[in-house]
Amino acid sequence: DVKVTQSSRYLVKRTGEKVFLECVQDMDHENMFWYRQDPGLGLRLIYFSYDVKMKEKGDIPEGYSVSREKKERFSLILESASTNQTSMYLCASSPTGRNEKLFFGSGTQLSVL
Amino acid sequence: GENVEQHPSTLSVQEGDSAVIKCTYSDSASNYFPWYKQELGKRPQLIIDIRSNVGEKKDQRIAVTLNKTAKHFSLHITETQPEDSAVYFCAASIAHYGGSQGNLIFGKGTKLSVKP
């Protein structure tokens, strides 16, 4: 069974801090994604990556960056956390090809105070 | 870019009744339409998907229909049970065969409550 693991389930940070959210998948998937989930807004794509060292902006990239140094690991970075970045962050992965099924991690609930 | 609208935002049904959730999309090139279920406190999971070369797909009590002309697709759950209570998300993307996949654009979700 595919496992997508996010390093923290809950995280509390202060405004202005640099925040790292880590995601690791164990199925050799090429594609990895970071989504943000807010009540009433659904799942919004922040950044994605189709290959190592490759990254592309999603719909709401402002205030975020990503890193993909290894195929299995995709990190989301909040350069200077702000209160409006308080949210549930979901990582997902999928294999390349016709099967676009996303496998999600269990999420990180980030609170920025 | 693609935009996906989902209705209703909340839906309450009695156990045993049917539930229908509807989505519309804007990009006529979209050709892949999955539905994800997210139970409280858990990760979203794919429950059914449909591609644009098919009009309907069924899997036990759930079915999805697609109307390409009208650019809408729907999730149908029959004989609902309390364990169907969850948030359901529709999504759309453009899948490129043999090449890079399109990104999934999600609807805002429907909270389904099934009352025993």
Tab-separated table of C-alpha atoms in Angstrom, chain A residues 4 9 31 33 35 37 40 42 48 50 59 94 98 100-102 104-106, chain B residues 32 36 38 41 43-44 46 51 89 95 97 100-101 103-108:
chain	number	residue	atom	x	y	z
A	4	VAL	CA	2.616	9.252	2.021
A	9	ARG	CA	0.266	16.282	12.362
A	31	ASN	CA	4.652	13.373	-9.143
A	33	PHE	CA	1.914	17.941	-4.817
A	35	TYR	CA	-2.393	21.381	-1.362
A	37	GLN	CA	-7.331	22.864	2.590
A	40	GLY	CA	-15.490	26.205	2.253
A	42	GLY	CA	-11.775	22.981	-0.926
A	48	PHE	CA	3.832	20.564	-7.643
A	50	TYR	CA	6.963	16.039	-11.789
A	59	ASP	CA	-2.834	28.237	-8.075
A	94	SER	CA	0.942	9.976	-7.977
A	98	ARG	CA	-2.801	7.598	-17.278
A	100	GLU	CA	-3.815	10.117	-12.067
A	101	LYS	CA	-4.979	8.791	-8.720
A	102	LEU	CA	-3.614	10.942	-5.934
A	104	PHE	CA	-2.673	11.867	0.112
A	105	GLY	CA	-0.788	12.193	3.344
A	106	SER	CA	-2.713	12.614	6.578
B	32	TYR	CA	-10.582	13.125	-16.312
B	36	TYR	CA	-12.597	11.950	-3.456
B	38	GLN	CA	-12.729	12.659	3.112
B	41	GLY	CA	-10.008	13.781	10.486
B	43	ARG	CA	-7.061	12.010	4.326
B	44	PRO	CA	-9.012	12.308	1.054
B	46	LEU	CA	-10.354	8.318	-4.385
B	51	ARG	CA	-12.892	9.636	-18.253
B	89	PHE	CA	-14.757	16.550	-3.541
B	95	ALA	CA	-4.790	13.985	-18.823
B	97	TYR	CA	-1.672	10.174	-22.585
B	100	SER	CA	2.682	14.807	-18.241
B	101	GLN	CA	-0.636	14.754	-16.495
B	103	ASN	CA	-3.246	19.071	-12.468
B	104	LEU	CA	-6.443	18.275	-10.649
B	105	ILE	CA	-8.648	21.272	-9.945
B	106	PHE	CA	-10.962	20.510	-7.050
B	107	GLY	CA	-14.450	21.706	-6.259
B	108	LYS	CA	-15.057	23.224	-2.815
